[in-house]
């Protein structure tokens, strides 16, 4: 009974998430919610689709409600539902627990065990391909923005902030929202002084964000011009 209760509740939660994400994606794309979602889903997938999970021998599994294949099917549906959003896919690949190899493994398991119909598996594979494209875009962005003004720096990740927020418990300290939200999901304490800090206390830095956005737009514009000139130069050389 101690095992069956939590397993049953987990199944109910999975089914509810499948229903909710199938009806509307937007509520899950809020900057704070999407961090929670991607982190939780990636951790769950790692546990459920682990190498031994589906083959794990458990006596009285039906009686206990131990149904890893059904969990995997439900979780894959949640991914597909949310995967219509490019923002979700990008957030997925940036999350620490993300693994495209694991997504590919899930696709293989869905086919091997006939857990879902071919049409759905094709949708799941489309989502996996979208994640791959997002990986490439994220890598290109990181290469393009290896150098940037010091006041745009996230002092925890040492990367360019995109959505800077202030920590009221540490005046003058700014972090990217995704960075501090990930920290606060683990422990609602300021990482610099251990004072009480919650997500709703974070202070948006609109002026700093505007300056960062302008910097990013200018750098990307210069890069596109560089590529255009390089392609034009290559065409001229090929005509000679």
Coordinates of N, CA, C and O in Angstrom, one line a residue, residues 65-174:
X65 N 0.6 -1.0 -9.4 CA 0.4 0.1 -10.3 C 1.7 0.5 -10.9 O 1.9 1.7 -11.3
X66 N 2.7 -0.4 -11.0 CA 4.0 -0.1 -11.6 C 3.8 -0.3 -13.1 O 3.9 -1.5 -13.6
X67 N 3.7 0.8 -13.9 CA 3.5 0.7 -15.3 C 4.4 1.6 -16.1 O 4.0 2.7 -16.6
X68 N 5.7 1.3 -16.1 CA 6.7 2.2 -16.7 C 6.4 2.5 -18.2 O 6.7 3.6 -18.7
X69 N 5.8 1.5 -18.9 CA 5.6 1.7 -20.3 C 4.4 2.7 -20.5 O 4.5 3.5 -21.4
X70 N 3.4 2.6 -19.7 CA 2.3 3.6 -19.7 C 2.8 5.0 -19.3 O 2.4 6.0 -19.9
X71 N 3.7 5.1 -18.3 CA 4.3 6.3 -18.0 C 5.0 6.9 -19.1 O 4.9 8.1 -19.4
X72 N 5.8 6.1 -19.8 CA 6.6 6.6 -20.9 C 5.7 7.1 -22.1 O 6.0 8.1 -22.7
X73 N 4.6 6.4 -22.3 CA 3.7 6.8 -23.4 C 3.1 8.2 -23.0 O 3.0 9.1 -23.9
X74 N 2.6 8.3 -21.8 CA 2.0 9.6 -21.3 C 3.0 10.7 -21.4 O 2.7 11.8 -21.8
X75 N 4.3 10.5 -20.9 CA 5.3 11.5 -20.9 C 5.6 11.9 -22.4 O 5.8 13.1 -22.6
X76 N 5.7 11.0 -23.3 CA 6.0 11.3 -24.7 C 4.9 12.2 -25.3 O 5.1 13.1 -26.1
X77 N 3.6 11.9 -24.9 CA 2.5 12.7 -25.3 C 2.6 14.2 -24.8 O 2.3 15.1 -25.5
X78 N 3.1 14.3 -23.6 CA 3.3 15.7 -23.0 C 4.3 16.4 -23.8 O 4.2 17.6 -24.1
X79 N 5.4 15.7 -24.1 CA 6.5 16.3 -24.9 C 6.0 16.8 -26.2 O 6.3 17.9 -26.7
X80 N 5.2 16.0 -26.9 CA 4.7 16.3 -28.2 C 3.7 17.5 -28.1 O 3.7 18.4 -29.0
X81 N 2.9 17.5 -27.1 CA 1.9 18.6 -26.9 C 2.7 19.9 -26.7 O 2.3 20.9 -27.4
X82 N 3.7 19.9 -25.9 CA 4.4 21.1 -25.6 C 5.4 21.5 -26.8 O 5.8 22.6 -27.0
X83 N 5.8 20.4 -27.5 CA 6.8 20.6 -28.5 C 6.3 21.4 -29.7 O 7.2 21.7 -30.6
X84 N 5.0 21.7 -29.8 CA 4.6 22.6 -30.9 C 5.2 24.0 -30.8 O 5.2 24.7 -31.7
X85 N 5.7 24.3 -29.6 CA 6.3 25.6 -29.3 C 7.8 25.5 -29.5 O 8.5 24.7 -28.9
X86 N 8.3 26.4 -30.3 CA 9.8 26.5 -30.5 C 10.4 27.0 -29.1 O 11.5 26.6 -28.8
X87 N 9.7 27.8 -28.4 CA 10.3 28.3 -27.1 C 10.5 27.1 -26.1 O 11.5 27.1 -25.4
X88 N 9.5 26.2 -26.1 CA 9.7 25.0 -25.3 C 10.9 24.2 -25.7 O 11.7 23.7 -24.8
X89 N 11.0 23.9 -27.0 CA 12.1 23.1 -27.5 C 13.4 23.8 -27.1 O 14.4 23.1 -26.7
X90 N 13.5 25.1 -27.3 CA 14.8 25.8 -27.0 C 15.1 25.7 -25.5 O 16.2 25.5 -25.0
X91 N 14.0 25.9 -24.7 CA 14.2 25.8 -23.2 C 14.7 24.3 -22.8 O 15.5 24.1 -21.9
X92 N 14.1 23.4 -23.5 CA 14.5 22.0 -23.3 C 16.0 21.7 -23.4 O 16.6 21.2 -22.6
X93 N 16.5 22.2 -24.6 CA 17.9 21.9 -24.9 C 18.9 22.7 -24.0 O 20.0 22.3 -23.8
X94 N 18.4 23.7 -23.4 CA 19.3 24.5 -22.5 C 19.3 24.0 -21.1 O 20.1 24.5 -20.3
X95 N 18.3 23.1 -20.8 CA 18.2 22.6 -19.4 C 19.3 21.6 -19.1 O 19.7 20.8 -20.0
X96 N 19.9 21.6 -17.9 CA 21.0 20.8 -17.6 C 20.8 19.3 -17.8 O 21.8 18.5 -18.2
X97 N 19.6 18.8 -17.6 CA 19.3 17.3 -17.7 C 19.0 16.9 -19.1 O 18.8 15.7 -19.3
X98 N 19.0 17.8 -20.1 CA 18.6 17.4 -21.4 C 19.6 16.5 -22.1 O 20.8 16.6 -21.9
X99 N 19.0 15.5 -22.8 CA 19.8 14.6 -23.6 C 19.1 14.2 -24.9 O 18.0 13.5 -24.8
X100 N 19.6 14.6 -26.0 CA 18.9 14.2 -27.3 C 19.0 12.7 -27.5 O 18.1 12.0 -28.0
X101 N 20.1 12.1 -27.0 CA 20.3 10.6 -27.1 C 19.2 9.9 -26.4 O 18.7 8.9 -26.9
X102 N 18.7 10.5 -25.3 CA 17.6 9.9 -24.5 C 16.3 10.0 -25.3 O 15.5 9.1 -25.3
X103 N 16.1 11.1 -25.9 CA 14.9 11.3 -26.7 C 14.9 10.3 -27.9 O 13.8 9.7 -28.2
X104 N 16.0 10.1 -28.5 CA 16.1 9.1 -29.6 C 15.8 7.7 -29.1 O 15.1 6.9 -29.7
X105 N 16.3 7.4 -27.9 CA 16.0 6.1 -27.2 C 14.5 6.0 -27.0 O 14.0 4.9 -27.2
X106 N 13.9 7.0 -26.5 CA 12.4 6.9 -26.3 C 11.7 6.6 -27.6 O 10.8 5.8 -27.6
X107 N 12.1 7.3 -28.7 CA 11.5 7.0 -29.9 C 11.6 5.5 -30.3 O 10.7 4.9 -30.8
X108 N 12.8 5.0 -30.1 CA 13.1 3.6 -30.4 C 12.2 2.7 -29.5 O 11.7 1.6 -29.9
X109 N 12.1 3.0 -28.2 CA 11.3 2.2 -27.3 C 9.8 2.2 -27.7 O 9.1 1.2 -27.5
X110 N 9.3 3.4 -28.1 CA 7.9 3.5 -28.5 C 7.6 2.5 -29.7 O 6.6 1.9 -29.7
X111 N 8.6 2.4 -30.6 CA 8.4 1.5 -31.7 C 8.6 0.1 -31.3 O 7.8 -0.8 -31.6
X112 N 9.7 -0.2 -30.6 CA 10.0 -1.6 -30.2 C 8.9 -2.2 -29.4 O 8.6 -3.4 -29.7
X113 N 8.3 -1.5 -28.5 CA 7.2 -2.1 -27.6 C 5.8 -1.8 -28.1 O 4.9 -2.1 -27.4
X114 N 5.8 -1.1 -29.3 CA 4.4 -0.8 -29.9 C 3.6 0.0 -28.9 O 2.4 -0.3 -28.7
X115 N 4.2 1.0 -28.2 CA 3.5 1.7 -27.2 C 2.6 2.8 -27.8 O 1.6 3.2 -27.2
X116 N 2.9 3.2 -29.0 CA 2.1 4.3 -29.6 C 2.0 3.9 -31.1 O 2.8 3.2 -31.7
X117 N 1.0 4.5 -31.8 CA 0.9 4.3 -33.2 C 1.9 5.0 -34.0 O 2.5 6.0 -33.5
X118 N 2.1 4.6 -35.2 CA 3.2 5.1 -36.1 C 3.0 6.6 -36.3 O 4.0 7.4 -36.3
X119 N 1.8 7.1 -36.5 CA 1.6 8.5 -36.7 C 2.0 9.3 -35.5 O 2.6 10.4 -35.7
X120 N 1.8 8.8 -34.3 CA 2.3 9.6 -33.1 C 3.8 9.6 -33.0 O 4.4 10.6 -32.7
X121 N 4.4 8.4 -33.3 CA 5.8 8.3 -33.2 C 6.5 9.3 -34.2 O 7.5 9.9 -33.9
X122 N 5.9 9.5 -35.3 CA 6.4 10.4 -36.3 C 6.4 11.8 -35.8 O 7.3 12.6 -36.0
X123 N 5.3 12.2 -35.0 CA 5.2 13.5 -34.4 C 6.3 13.6 -33.3 O 6.9 14.7 -33.2
X124 N 6.6 12.6 -32.6 CA 7.6 12.6 -31.5 C 9.0 12.8 -32.2 O 9.8 13.6 -31.7
X125 N 9.2 12.1 -33.3 CA 10.5 12.3 -34.0 C 10.6 13.7 -34.6 O 11.8 14.2 -34.7
X126 N 9.5 14.3 -35.0 CA 9.6 15.7 -35.4 C 10.0 16.6 -34.3 O 10.8 17.5 -34.5
X127 N 9.5 16.3 -33.1 CA 9.9 17.1 -31.9 C 11.4 16.9 -31.7 O 12.1 17.8 -31.4
X128 N 11.9 15.7 -31.8 CA 13.3 15.4 -31.6 C 14.2 16.2 -32.6 O 15.2 16.7 -32.2
X129 N 13.7 16.2 -33.8 CA 14.5 17.0 -34.8 C 14.5 18.4 -34.5 O 15.4 19.2 -34.8
X130 N 13.3 18.9 -34.0 CA 13.3 20.3 -33.6 C 14.3 20.7 -32.5 O 14.9 21.7 -32.6
X131 N 14.4 19.7 -31.6 CA 15.4 19.9 -30.5 C 16.8 20.0 -31.1 O 17.6 20.8 -30.6
X132 N 17.1 19.1 -32.1 CA 18.4 19.1 -32.7 C 18.7 20.5 -33.3 O 19.8 21.0 -33.2
X133 N 17.7 21.1 -34.0 CA 17.9 22.4 -34.6 C 18.1 23.4 -33.6 O 18.9 24.3 -33.7
X134 N 17.4 23.3 -32.5 CA 17.6 24.3 -31.4 C 18.9 24.2 -30.8 O 19.6 25.2 -30.4
X135 N 19.5 22.9 -30.7 CA 20.8 22.7 -30.2 C 21.8 23.5 -31.1 O 22.7 24.2 -30.6
X136 N 21.7 23.4 -32.4 CA 22.6 24.1 -33.3 C 22.4 25.6 -33.2 O 23.4 26.3 -33.2
X137 N 21.2 26.1 -33.0 CA 21.0 27.5 -32.9 C 21.6 28.0 -31.6 O 22.2 29.1 -31.6
X138 N 21.4 27.2 -30.5 CA 22.0 27.6 -29.2 C 23.5 27.7 -29.3 O 24.2 28.6 -28.7
X139 N 24.1 26.7 -30.0 CA 25.6 26.6 -30.1 C 26.1 27.8 -30.9 O 27.1 28.4 -30.6
X140 N 25.4 28.1 -32.0 CA 25.7 29.3 -32.9 C 25.6 30.6 -32.1 O 26.5 31.4 -32.2
X141 N 24.6 30.7 -31.2 CA 24.4 31.9 -30.4 C 25.6 32.0 -29.4 O 26.1 33.1 -29.2
X142 N 25.9 30.9 -28.8 CA 27.0 30.9 -27.8 C 28.4 31.3 -28.4 O 29.1 32.1 -27.8
X143 N 28.6 30.9 -29.7 CA 29.8 31.2 -30.4 C 29.8 32.7 -30.7 O 30.9 33.4 -30.6
X144 N 28.7 33.2 -31.1 CA 28.6 34.6 -31.6 C 28.7 35.5 -30.4 O 29.2 36.7 -30.6
X145 N 28.3 35.1 -29.2 CA 28.3 36.0 -28.1 C 29.3 35.5 -27.0 O 28.9 35.5 -25.8
X146 N 30.4 35.0 -27.4 CA 31.4 34.7 -26.4 C 32.0 35.9 -25.7 O 32.4 35.8 -24.6
X147 N 31.9 37.0 -26.4 CA 32.4 38.3 -25.8 C 31.3 39.3 -25.8 O 30.5 39.4 -26.8
X148 N 31.1 40.0 -24.7 CA 30.0 41.0 -24.5 C 30.4 41.9 -23.4 O 31.3 41.6 -22.6
X149 N 29.7 43.0 -23.3 CA 30.0 44.0 -22.1 C 29.9 43.3 -20.8 O 29.0 42.5 -20.6
X150 N 30.8 43.7 -19.9 CA 30.8 43.0 -18.6 C 29.5 43.2 -17.8 O 29.1 42.3 -17.1
X151 N 28.8 44.3 -17.9 CA 27.6 44.5 -17.2 C 26.4 43.7 -17.7 O 25.3 43.7 -17.2
X152 N 26.7 42.9 -18.8 CA 25.6 42.0 -19.4 C 25.9 40.6 -18.9 O 25.2 39.7 -19.3
X153 N 26.9 40.4 -18.1 CA 27.3 39.1 -17.7 C 26.5 38.5 -16.5 O 26.2 39.2 -15.5
X154 N 26.1 37.2 -16.7 CA 25.5 36.5 -15.6 C 26.6 35.9 -14.7 O 27.4 35.1 -15.2
X155 N 26.8 36.4 -13.5 CA 28.0 36.1 -12.7 C 28.0 34.7 -12.2 O 29.0 34.2 -11.7
X156 N 26.9 34.0 -12.4 CA 26.9 32.6 -12.0 C 27.2 31.7 -13.1 O 28.1 30.8 -13.0
X157 N 26.6 31.9 -14.3 CA 26.9 31.0 -15.4 C 28.0 31.5 -16.3 O 28.4 30.8 -17.2
X158 N 28.3 32.8 -16.1 CA 29.3 33.5 -17.0 C 28.9 33.4 -18.5 O 29.7 33.1 -19.4
X159 N 27.6 33.7 -18.7 CA 27.0 33.8 -20.0 C 26.3 35.1 -20.1 O 25.9 35.8 -19.1
X160 N 25.9 35.5 -21.4 CA 25.2 36.7 -21.6 C 23.7 36.6 -21.1 O 23.0 35.6 -21.4
X161 N 23.3 37.5 -20.3 CA 22.0 37.5 -19.8 C 21.0 37.9 -20.9 O 21.4 38.7 -21.7
X162 N 19.8 37.3 -20.9 CA 18.8 37.7 -21.9 C 17.6 38.3 -21.2 O 16.8 39.1 -21.7
X163 N 17.3 37.9 -19.9 CA 16.2 38.4 -19.1 C 16.7 38.7 -17.7 O 16.5 38.0 -16.8
X164 N 17.4 39.8 -17.6 CA 18.1 40.1 -16.3 C 17.1 40.5 -15.2 O 16.1 41.2 -15.5
X165 N 17.3 40.0 -14.0 CA 16.5 40.4 -12.9 C 17.4 40.7 -11.7 O 18.5 40.2 -11.6
X166 N 16.9 41.6 -10.8 CA 17.7 42.0 -9.7 C 17.2 41.1 -8.5 O 16.1 40.7 -8.4
X167 N 18.2 40.9 -7.6 CA 17.9 40.2 -6.3 C 17.7 41.2 -5.2 O 18.7 41.9 -4.8
X168 N 16.5 41.5 -4.7 CA 16.3 42.5 -3.7 C 17.1 42.2 -2.4 O 17.4 43.1 -1.6
X169 N 17.5 40.9 -2.2 CA 18.2 40.6 -1.0 C 19.7 40.8 -1.2 O 20.5 40.7 -0.3
X170 N 20.1 41.1 -2.5 CA 21.5 41.4 -2.8 C 21.5 42.6 -3.7 O 21.6 42.4 -4.9
X171 N 21.4 43.8 -3.2 CA 21.3 45.0 -4.0 C 22.5 45.1 -5.0 O 23.7 44.9 -4.6
X172 N 22.2 45.4 -6.2 CA 23.3 45.6 -7.2 C 23.6 44.3 -7.9 O 24.5 44.3 -8.8
X173 N 23.1 43.2 -7.5 CA 23.4 41.9 -8.2 C 22.3 41.5 -9.2 O 21.1 41.6 -8.8
X174 N 22.7 41.2 -10.4 CA 21.7 40.9 -11.5 C 22.1 39.5 -12.0 O 23.3 39.2 -12.3

